[in-house]
XYZ file of C-alpha atoms in Angstrom:
580
model
C -6.892 -39.406 32.744
C -5.501 -36.052 32.940
C -4.285 -34.038 30.312
C -0.713 -35.151 30.863
C -1.257 -38.898 30.188
C -0.224 -38.909 26.544
C 2.725 -36.605 27.142
C 6.566 -38.076 27.213
C 8.398 -38.211 29.993
C 9.819 -34.732 31.267
C 13.443 -35.746 30.543
C 12.234 -36.735 26.870
C 10.324 -33.343 26.374
C 13.662 -31.680 27.647
C 15.521 -33.214 25.216
C 13.350 -33.193 22.126
C 13.326 -29.395 22.648
C 17.285 -29.196 23.311
C 17.411 -31.185 19.603
C 15.113 -28.658 18.123
C 17.551 -25.826 19.337
C 20.729 -27.709 18.932
C 19.679 -28.631 14.904
C 22.236 -26.835 12.581
C 22.517 -25.991 9.017
C 26.142 -27.462 9.083
C 28.914 -26.495 6.528
C 31.883 -26.668 8.132
C 34.583 -28.669 10.611
C 33.346 -32.090 8.911
C 35.520 -34.749 9.805
C 36.495 -38.088 7.093
C 35.028 -40.505 8.867
C 32.672 -42.557 6.681
C 29.008 -42.888 8.443
C 28.021 -46.314 8.717
C 25.170 -48.021 7.069
C 23.504 -49.289 10.290
C 23.724 -45.168 11.415
C 22.636 -43.970 7.732
C 19.624 -46.456 7.921
C 18.746 -45.440 11.278
C 18.301 -41.177 10.128
C 16.491 -42.606 6.960
C 13.984 -44.651 8.868
C 13.165 -41.648 10.967
C 13.162 -39.649 7.697
C 10.827 -42.101 6.408
C 8.115 -41.782 9.248
C 7.766 -38.194 8.487
C 3.629 -37.201 7.620
C 2.209 -36.623 4.154
C -0.768 -35.499 3.183
C -3.308 -38.819 2.488
C -0.140 -40.944 3.647
C 1.108 -40.292 -0.034
C 4.709 -40.282 0.967
C 5.972 -38.714 -1.982
C 9.868 -38.522 -1.031
C 12.643 -40.755 -2.104
C 15.936 -40.904 -1.152
C 19.094 -40.631 -3.162
C 22.405 -41.660 -1.420
C 25.599 -40.237 -3.066
C 28.788 -41.719 -2.076
C 30.982 -41.750 -5.665
C 33.182 -38.548 -5.762
C 33.178 -38.175 -9.329
C 29.337 -37.950 -9.139
C 29.804 -35.478 -6.433
C 32.445 -33.546 -8.155
C 30.049 -33.229 -11.082
C 27.286 -32.051 -8.546
C 29.567 -29.551 -6.957
C 30.384 -27.982 -10.476
C 26.763 -27.217 -11.012
C 26.270 -25.416 -7.434
C 29.468 -23.713 -8.166
C 28.062 -22.024 -11.380
C 24.625 -20.865 -9.472
C 26.905 -19.642 -6.757
C 28.769 -17.272 -9.204
C 25.906 -16.187 -10.983
C 24.363 -15.315 -7.529
C 27.308 -13.613 -6.518
C 27.439 -11.273 -9.400
C 23.432 -10.533 -8.674
C 24.632 -9.018 -5.465
C 25.357 -5.450 -4.740
C 29.172 -5.196 -4.351
C 29.425 -5.269 -0.303
C 27.459 -7.998 -0.418
C 28.866 -10.025 -2.932
C 32.414 -9.644 -0.409
C 30.422 -11.120 2.353
C 29.185 -13.986 0.133
C 32.643 -14.725 -0.999
C 33.706 -15.116 2.796
C 30.809 -17.693 3.233
C 31.508 -21.279 3.099
C 28.031 -22.202 1.651
C 28.240 -26.131 0.908
C 30.080 -29.574 1.835
C 29.430 -31.569 -0.841
C 33.057 -32.757 -1.500
C 33.759 -32.533 2.460
C 31.332 -35.193 3.697
C 31.471 -38.723 2.938
C 27.783 -38.980 1.574
C 25.408 -36.822 0.311
C 21.786 -37.443 0.179
C 19.017 -36.106 -2.192
C 15.539 -36.010 -1.154
C 13.368 -36.259 -3.816
C 9.514 -35.651 -4.800
C 7.031 -37.431 -6.675
C 4.229 -35.752 -7.037
C 2.301 -38.798 -9.007
C 2.672 -40.951 -5.963
C -0.791 -42.039 -4.886
C -2.397 -41.093 -8.129
C -5.200 -38.927 -8.787
C -6.989 -39.162 -5.514
C -4.538 -38.332 -2.864
C -6.552 -36.947 0.038
C -6.167 -33.352 0.158
C -4.086 -32.862 -3.439
C -6.998 -32.242 -5.503
C -7.084 -28.527 -4.616
C -3.443 -27.829 -3.535
C -1.105 -30.310 -5.579
C 1.878 -28.751 -3.974
C 1.118 -30.231 -0.913
C 3.389 -33.390 -2.194
C 6.660 -30.815 -2.027
C 5.169 -29.988 1.551
C 5.368 -33.295 2.624
C 8.731 -34.254 1.697
C 9.884 -31.057 3.636
C 8.577 -32.675 6.429
C 10.970 -35.931 5.478
C 14.071 -33.540 5.116
C 13.092 -32.355 8.776
C 13.042 -35.998 10.154
C 16.158 -36.783 8.710
C 18.122 -33.546 9.892
C 16.783 -33.851 13.354
C 17.813 -37.375 13.230
C 21.098 -36.610 12.047
C 21.491 -34.190 14.989
C 20.683 -36.685 17.664
C 23.178 -39.156 16.231
C 25.697 -36.745 16.041
C 25.980 -36.014 12.412
C 26.136 -32.867 10.811
C 23.882 -32.044 7.843
C 24.019 -29.258 5.609
C 21.229 -28.266 2.874
C 22.646 -26.762 -0.229
C 20.342 -24.801 -2.607
C 22.475 -23.636 -4.951
C 21.189 -25.830 -8.324
C 19.488 -25.394 -11.190
C 16.519 -28.223 -10.543
C 16.713 -29.640 -14.022
C 20.491 -29.695 -14.472
C 20.382 -31.880 -11.000
C 18.138 -33.833 -11.949
C 19.388 -34.578 -15.143
C 22.898 -35.316 -13.434
C 21.294 -37.531 -11.168
C 19.509 -39.302 -13.363
C 16.222 -38.613 -12.051
C 12.750 -39.667 -14.239
C 11.110 -36.831 -15.748
C 8.405 -36.752 -13.047
C 10.645 -36.473 -9.717
C 12.005 -33.440 -8.547
C 15.000 -32.807 -5.849
C 13.442 -30.812 -2.708
C 16.372 -30.858 -0.772
C 20.182 -31.671 -1.185
C 21.737 -32.817 1.972
C 25.587 -33.155 3.032
C 25.930 -35.555 5.831
C 29.015 -36.752 7.786
C 30.428 -36.392 11.468
C 31.595 -33.369 12.824
C 34.111 -31.950 14.870
C 31.665 -29.751 16.663
C 28.739 -28.138 16.291
C 28.323 -24.351 16.121
C 27.060 -22.766 18.824
C 24.391 -20.698 17.016
C 22.982 -21.233 13.043
C 26.383 -20.399 10.946
C 24.593 -17.403 8.903
C 23.847 -15.718 12.093
C 27.335 -16.350 13.641
C 28.768 -15.017 10.139
C 26.784 -11.679 10.505
C 24.383 -12.712 7.091
C 20.962 -12.774 8.702
C 19.177 -12.902 12.410
C 15.978 -14.351 13.522
C 13.067 -12.483 13.942
C 10.931 -12.353 17.392
C 8.583 -15.092 17.763
C 5.904 -12.696 19.172
C 6.050 -10.753 15.479
C 5.390 -14.436 14.101
C 2.435 -15.321 15.747
C -0.741 -13.990 14.606
C -3.359 -15.012 17.598
C -7.015 -15.159 16.024
C -6.320 -13.673 12.546
C -3.771 -12.044 10.581
C -2.082 -8.940 12.198
C -3.087 -9.725 15.517
C 0.410 -10.503 16.713
C 0.444 -12.162 20.052
C 1.840 -15.178 21.938
C -1.074 -17.876 22.741
C -2.896 -16.607 25.573
C -0.709 -12.865 25.731
C -1.782 -9.722 25.460
C -1.674 -8.345 21.979
C 2.174 -7.273 20.907
C 2.662 -3.657 19.796
C 5.530 -3.301 17.410
C 5.540 0.260 18.184
C 5.854 -0.208 22.134
C 8.140 -2.885 22.081
C 10.204 -1.191 19.536
C 10.351 2.179 21.931
C 11.238 -0.011 24.710
C 13.865 -1.126 23.073
C 15.812 2.204 22.253
C 18.242 3.520 24.495
C 21.117 6.287 24.587
C 24.285 6.070 22.970
C 27.201 3.700 24.721
C 29.378 6.496 26.351
C 32.131 4.183 26.908
C 32.482 3.044 23.368
C 32.067 6.696 22.062
C 35.133 7.753 24.615
C 37.094 4.947 23.339
C 36.395 5.827 19.828
C 37.608 9.597 20.712
C 40.716 8.397 22.342
C 41.624 6.008 19.537
C 41.353 9.151 16.908
C 43.603 10.810 19.220
C 46.389 8.127 18.713
C 45.993 7.402 14.775
C 48.542 8.293 12.847
C 47.393 12.371 11.614
C 47.074 14.989 13.108
C 44.234 15.665 15.722
C 41.012 16.835 14.233
C 42.482 16.289 10.127
C 39.850 14.369 9.311
C 37.011 16.943 10.575
C 33.344 15.634 10.608
C 34.577 12.042 9.698
C 36.081 11.965 13.205
C 33.217 12.527 15.055
C 31.081 10.264 12.666
C 33.525 7.297 13.508
C 32.966 8.278 17.571
C 29.050 8.294 16.686
C 29.234 4.627 14.940
C 30.958 3.380 17.884
C 28.342 4.787 20.263
C 25.629 3.247 18.191
C 26.984 -0.098 18.072
C 28.409 0.028 21.587
C 32.171 -1.347 20.751
C 35.154 0.629 19.579
C 36.085 0.347 16.772
C 32.580 -0.108 15.256
C 31.427 -2.539 12.882
C 31.440 -1.435 9.055
C 28.319 -0.305 8.265
C 27.834 -2.783 5.282
C 25.955 -4.293 3.438
C 23.825 -1.343 3.413
C 20.168 -1.167 1.861
C 18.237 1.650 0.415
C 14.674 1.310 1.523
C 11.963 3.417 -0.574
C 8.993 3.713 0.793
C 6.354 4.855 -1.552
C 3.031 6.284 -1.277
C 0.520 8.605 -2.639
C -1.122 11.879 -1.143
C -4.992 12.879 -1.425
C -3.356 16.420 -1.067
C -2.491 15.678 -4.461
C -6.036 17.249 -5.636
C -5.105 20.751 -4.234
C -2.927 21.370 -7.026
C 0.255 21.484 -5.373
C 2.307 19.782 -7.836
C 2.281 19.711 -11.744
C 2.942 15.924 -11.721
C 0.181 13.620 -12.343
C -0.284 11.095 -9.261
C 0.356 8.240 -11.565
C 3.801 9.152 -11.512
C 4.421 7.684 -8.106
C 3.706 3.731 -9.426
C 5.283 4.512 -13.060
C 8.378 5.467 -10.715
C 8.241 2.571 -8.444
C 8.429 0.498 -11.492
C 11.504 2.874 -12.681
C 13.145 1.968 -9.174
C 12.480 -2.170 -9.939
C 13.783 -1.802 -13.422
C 16.657 -0.515 -11.986
C 16.435 2.715 -14.083
C 16.153 5.434 -11.702
C 19.022 7.792 -10.136
C 18.939 6.053 -6.838
C 19.666 2.677 -8.447
C 22.644 4.237 -10.118
C 23.990 5.844 -7.174
C 23.462 2.822 -5.083
C 25.308 0.553 -7.545
C 28.238 3.154 -7.181
C 27.936 2.740 -3.482
C 27.669 -1.034 -3.425
C 24.209 -1.136 -1.776
C 21.118 -2.781 -2.281
C 17.650 -0.857 -3.278
C 14.261 -2.410 -2.188
C 10.866 -0.777 -2.632
C 8.320 -0.670 0.108
C 4.478 -0.008 -1.273
C 2.748 1.535 1.820
C 0.071 3.159 -0.073
C 0.441 3.680 -3.380
C -2.719 4.557 -5.172
C -2.300 1.505 -7.629
C -1.857 -1.960 -7.833
C 1.188 -2.774 -8.114
C 2.191 -6.251 -9.624
C 4.259 -8.531 -7.743
C 7.925 -7.819 -8.509
C 11.571 -8.538 -6.903
C 12.891 -6.170 -4.801
C 9.398 -4.794 -3.783
C 7.742 -5.594 -0.265
C 4.171 -5.026 -0.750
C 3.098 -3.789 2.735
C 0.081 -1.103 1.795
C -1.686 0.232 4.598
C -4.166 2.043 2.239
C -3.816 3.580 -1.358
C -2.780 6.562 -0.814
C -4.261 9.210 2.190
C -6.958 11.484 2.323
C -6.716 15.672 1.425
C -5.232 16.851 4.626
C -7.026 20.449 3.851
C -10.181 18.608 4.607
C -9.839 16.661 7.155
C -7.116 13.831 8.868
C -4.642 12.283 6.322
C -5.468 9.142 7.719
C -6.801 7.480 11.010
C -4.591 7.147 14.064
C -4.998 3.259 13.252
C -3.728 3.721 10.039
C -0.206 5.817 11.274
C 0.385 3.296 13.524
C 0.089 0.329 11.021
C 2.369 2.613 8.714
C 5.011 2.971 11.810
C 5.146 -0.311 12.024
C 5.840 -1.473 8.141
C 8.581 0.827 8.764
C 9.949 -0.917 11.708
C 9.429 -4.213 10.299
C 10.781 -3.687 7.650
C 14.132 -2.369 9.626
C 13.797 -5.704 11.479
C 13.730 -7.638 7.914
C 16.469 -5.982 6.278
C 18.940 -6.093 9.535
C 17.820 -9.983 9.759
C 18.814 -10.196 6.146
C 22.333 -9.310 7.084
C 22.325 -5.386 6.515
C 24.529 -3.277 8.827
C 23.596 0.414 7.510
C 20.285 1.410 6.283
C 19.480 4.188 4.187
C 15.905 5.846 3.805
C 14.610 6.722 0.632
C 10.989 7.632 -0.431
C 8.822 8.135 -3.540
C 5.248 10.391 -3.543
C 3.973 12.779 -5.820
C 2.952 15.619 -3.414
C 4.974 14.328 -0.503
C 6.996 17.579 -0.040
C 3.665 19.444 1.012
C 3.178 16.677 3.852
C 6.934 17.150 4.958
C 6.185 21.166 5.192
C 3.041 20.038 7.062
C 5.047 18.109 9.602
C 8.298 20.205 9.922
C 6.122 22.895 10.750
C 4.024 20.911 13.402
C 7.539 19.648 14.914
C 9.452 23.424 14.707
C 6.975 25.716 15.204
C 8.278 27.376 12.026
C 5.704 29.508 9.975
C 4.574 27.411 6.584
C 5.831 29.873 4.168
C 9.467 29.118 5.716
C 9.338 25.586 5.601
C 7.523 25.005 2.161
C 10.072 24.478 -0.797
C 9.988 24.346 -4.722
C 9.562 20.592 -4.465
C 9.957 19.371 -8.102
C 10.594 23.183 -9.391
C 7.058 24.723 -9.199
C 6.261 28.279 -10.011
C 4.994 30.850 -7.715
C 1.465 30.083 -8.240
C 1.774 26.761 -7.672
C 3.911 27.395 -4.457
C 1.524 29.774 -3.414
C -1.050 26.896 -3.571
C 0.990 24.505 -1.678
C 1.521 26.893 1.306
C -2.112 27.937 1.500
C -2.687 23.843 1.755
C -0.301 23.615 4.154
C -1.975 26.473 6.295
C -5.520 24.883 5.770
C -4.096 21.923 6.867
C -2.798 22.888 10.113
C -6.088 24.882 10.800
C -8.253 22.004 10.211
C -6.670 19.162 12.158
C -4.423 21.111 14.739
C -1.993 18.545 15.210
C 0.076 18.468 18.272
C 3.857 17.948 18.312
C 3.652 16.193 21.671
C 1.437 13.754 20.201
C 3.590 12.412 17.047
C 1.132 9.576 15.878
C -1.572 12.041 16.164
C 0.645 14.777 14.105
C 1.309 11.959 11.494
C -1.986 11.023 10.941
C -3.606 14.323 10.831
C -1.033 16.001 7.911
C 1.733 13.147 7.153
C 2.033 10.601 4.768
C 1.984 6.955 4.720
C 5.588 7.086 3.533
C 6.331 9.435 6.581
C 4.848 7.449 9.084
C 6.755 4.269 7.696
C 10.246 6.247 7.823
C 9.142 7.546 11.011
C 9.173 3.580 12.220
C 12.241 2.272 9.970
C 14.132 4.913 12.122
C 12.659 3.829 15.063
C 13.393 0.204 14.001
C 17.094 1.047 13.225
C 17.328 2.788 16.705
C 16.079 -0.201 18.591
C 18.632 -2.419 16.881
C 21.563 -0.373 17.202
C 21.969 0.046 13.517
C 23.125 3.683 11.821
C 20.459 4.797 9.521
C 21.708 7.766 6.786
C 18.413 10.249 6.256
C 18.220 11.769 2.994
C 16.206 14.860 2.222
C 13.309 17.077 3.406
C 10.690 13.419 3.764
C 13.439 11.959 5.668
C 13.787 14.584 7.794
C 9.727 15.370 8.361
C 9.708 11.643 9.621
C 12.901 11.997 11.460
C 11.324 14.549 13.514
C 8.169 12.570 14.339
C 10.650 9.460 15.290
C 12.622 11.731 17.545
C 9.098 13.111 19.339
C 8.589 9.175 19.702
C 12.101 8.496 21.290
C 14.420 11.165 21.465
C 17.018 8.528 21.874
C 16.827 7.564 18.209
C 18.341 10.715 17.127
C 22.129 9.043 18.184
C 21.411 6.569 15.521
C 20.496 9.237 12.367
C 23.340 10.527 10.157
C 22.315 13.104 7.879
C 23.326 12.391 4.369
C 23.015 15.977 2.892
C 21.323 19.054 3.157
C 18.172 19.218 0.762
C 17.636 22.357 -1.003
C 14.100 22.303 0.241
C 14.188 24.736 3.088
C 12.107 22.715 5.502
C 15.038 20.207 5.677
C 17.482 23.081 7.230
C 14.782 23.871 10.250
C 14.326 19.782 10.543
C 18.210 19.279 10.738
C 18.767 22.123 13.081
C 15.907 20.758 15.190
C 17.505 17.781 15.143
C 20.753 18.803 16.196
C 22.233 16.834 12.965
C 24.834 18.115 10.511
C 24.806 16.993 7.046
C 27.529 15.316 5.273
C 27.052 16.908 2.138
C 25.519 20.073 0.425
C 25.172 19.821 -2.902
C 21.828 21.628 -3.446
C 20.028 18.035 -4.095
C 16.268 17.389 -4.156
C 15.512 14.958 -6.141
C 14.456 12.462 -3.222
C 14.028 8.507 -3.832
C 17.602 8.087 -1.078
C 19.678 9.540 -3.940
C 21.478 12.149 -1.717
C 21.983 9.678 1.452
C 23.115 7.101 -1.030
C 26.238 9.334 -1.959
C 26.923 10.195 1.629
C 27.116 6.302 2.431
C 30.489 6.032 1.424
C 31.511 8.703 3.899
C 30.128 6.628 6.635
C 31.713 3.434 5.866
C 35.110 5.730 5.526
C 34.640 6.872 8.834
C 34.275 3.215 10.795
C 36.941 1.964 8.333
C 39.326 5.040 9.344
C 38.897 4.046 12.725
C 39.419 0.445 12.573
C 42.154 0.147 9.827
C 44.801 3.334 10.211
C 47.204 2.521 12.501
C 48.011 4.367 15.530
C 51.261 6.032 16.233
C 52.650 3.446 18.913
C 51.888 0.317 16.462
C 53.307 2.369 13.598
C 56.697 3.766 15.169
C 55.541 7.063 14.156
C 56.487 10.045 16.751
C 53.016 11.887 17.775
C 53.100 15.660 17.967
C 55.207 17.123 20.806
C 53.486 19.001 23.955
């Protein structure tokens, strides 16, 4: 007997993988044709063959054809959809309003797949320590149903906008039975070429190699392949700006109904956005998200700031409660705020909007040795890379940098000194408004850290490990991730500028995706921006951080794209141009 004796025939195997690839969550294009009882029974038979823990078969299938009942269900879904839309940032809400997210009334039949946790009694194999396996088993039935429907040419759409108790009550379910999935089923005119959320720009799929951990968590690799390096993969994906798209944008700017150059930096910014996206006009840089990377610093022990270290964790809580300046600015700009714990020196409780990605609880004191190991610096870089990928996969089309970390301007000054060759006194600022004595200690700490670690600008990973912060490394990875995805990223203040220097040392082409949101009053920011060749959009004497300055600049970035896209040309508007 050979290893393949139990395999299906080749055509059957190919058909199976085609079926898996062709399965779609369908919301549009349903036909009024009825689904025959025979066809529906075949699909349900496939669902009923799903595996279940302990053969408990906790599922049931409730077939719903009555239109009046489905109208009541539709009203429940609409209530939850409206509540969800109200919770979204403005640009996200606008995108959501354009989505068709359910077909409860468009299809001839709805199917509620339920779960009975009591099925099989107390001694279901595997159910003692994991009672939730009943739900997992029911989801297997949903997947079987979905695949069988696709094989039969039926579309199926999963509706998740329900209050579970309200839906169960409307369907008249016993109190111990819950709805696991509500599916809209019917014949369709055609199946979309890709998932509808991907086609609409709402979401993207993660690379498989990033989702497979071979041999243990964190060892990302496809079976039998060398371990994947998120950093190496990302660097390989970064290329130059698209010159043809940029040239087309510059040429279009000359044809818009306005004097040439009259919009100043907005014109060059629109050209940059076209070069990033590789198309003219570029897509609107929205929705946007501000990722606040938070971490603590061992150099705090050198008394470089009067603020206690626990303020980092306290401010993270403030961000999550929407009480900080960045939250107010983001709300005004219609952007989302998420917080990434890459190295806060405290355990943070789980909270909506918090991404727990801690590499270690703060860095070591860089005046006594490296702030972190090279491995830790790379892991922090990859936190930023994956954060960029996750946020873009979730549908964001503009990334914004934010930061939080008491004493992080000290590490920023050290990094800027490394990458620009500037004397520490010239790049070390007052941070939170320190006095002369504290500033002198801060400059001295930067000098001692550089002398102790001798970081090399040609070795950006080593420089980050020696004198950087975990949030600096993560922001550098965030910038690299944005560049690999060809998504614009708006830089905030001196912390982001220091990280941008490191990102540029890894991949000079990454700079073309960076937009300098503002010029921080911290002196190191001006040195960094000059080295990067970036001109800031705003100069308001800001030095708060958090992503506040970049958030204020975000509407300008979006306006640059909108002008290029929406303003009429002289020809289309019938307006006479300037005489030569």
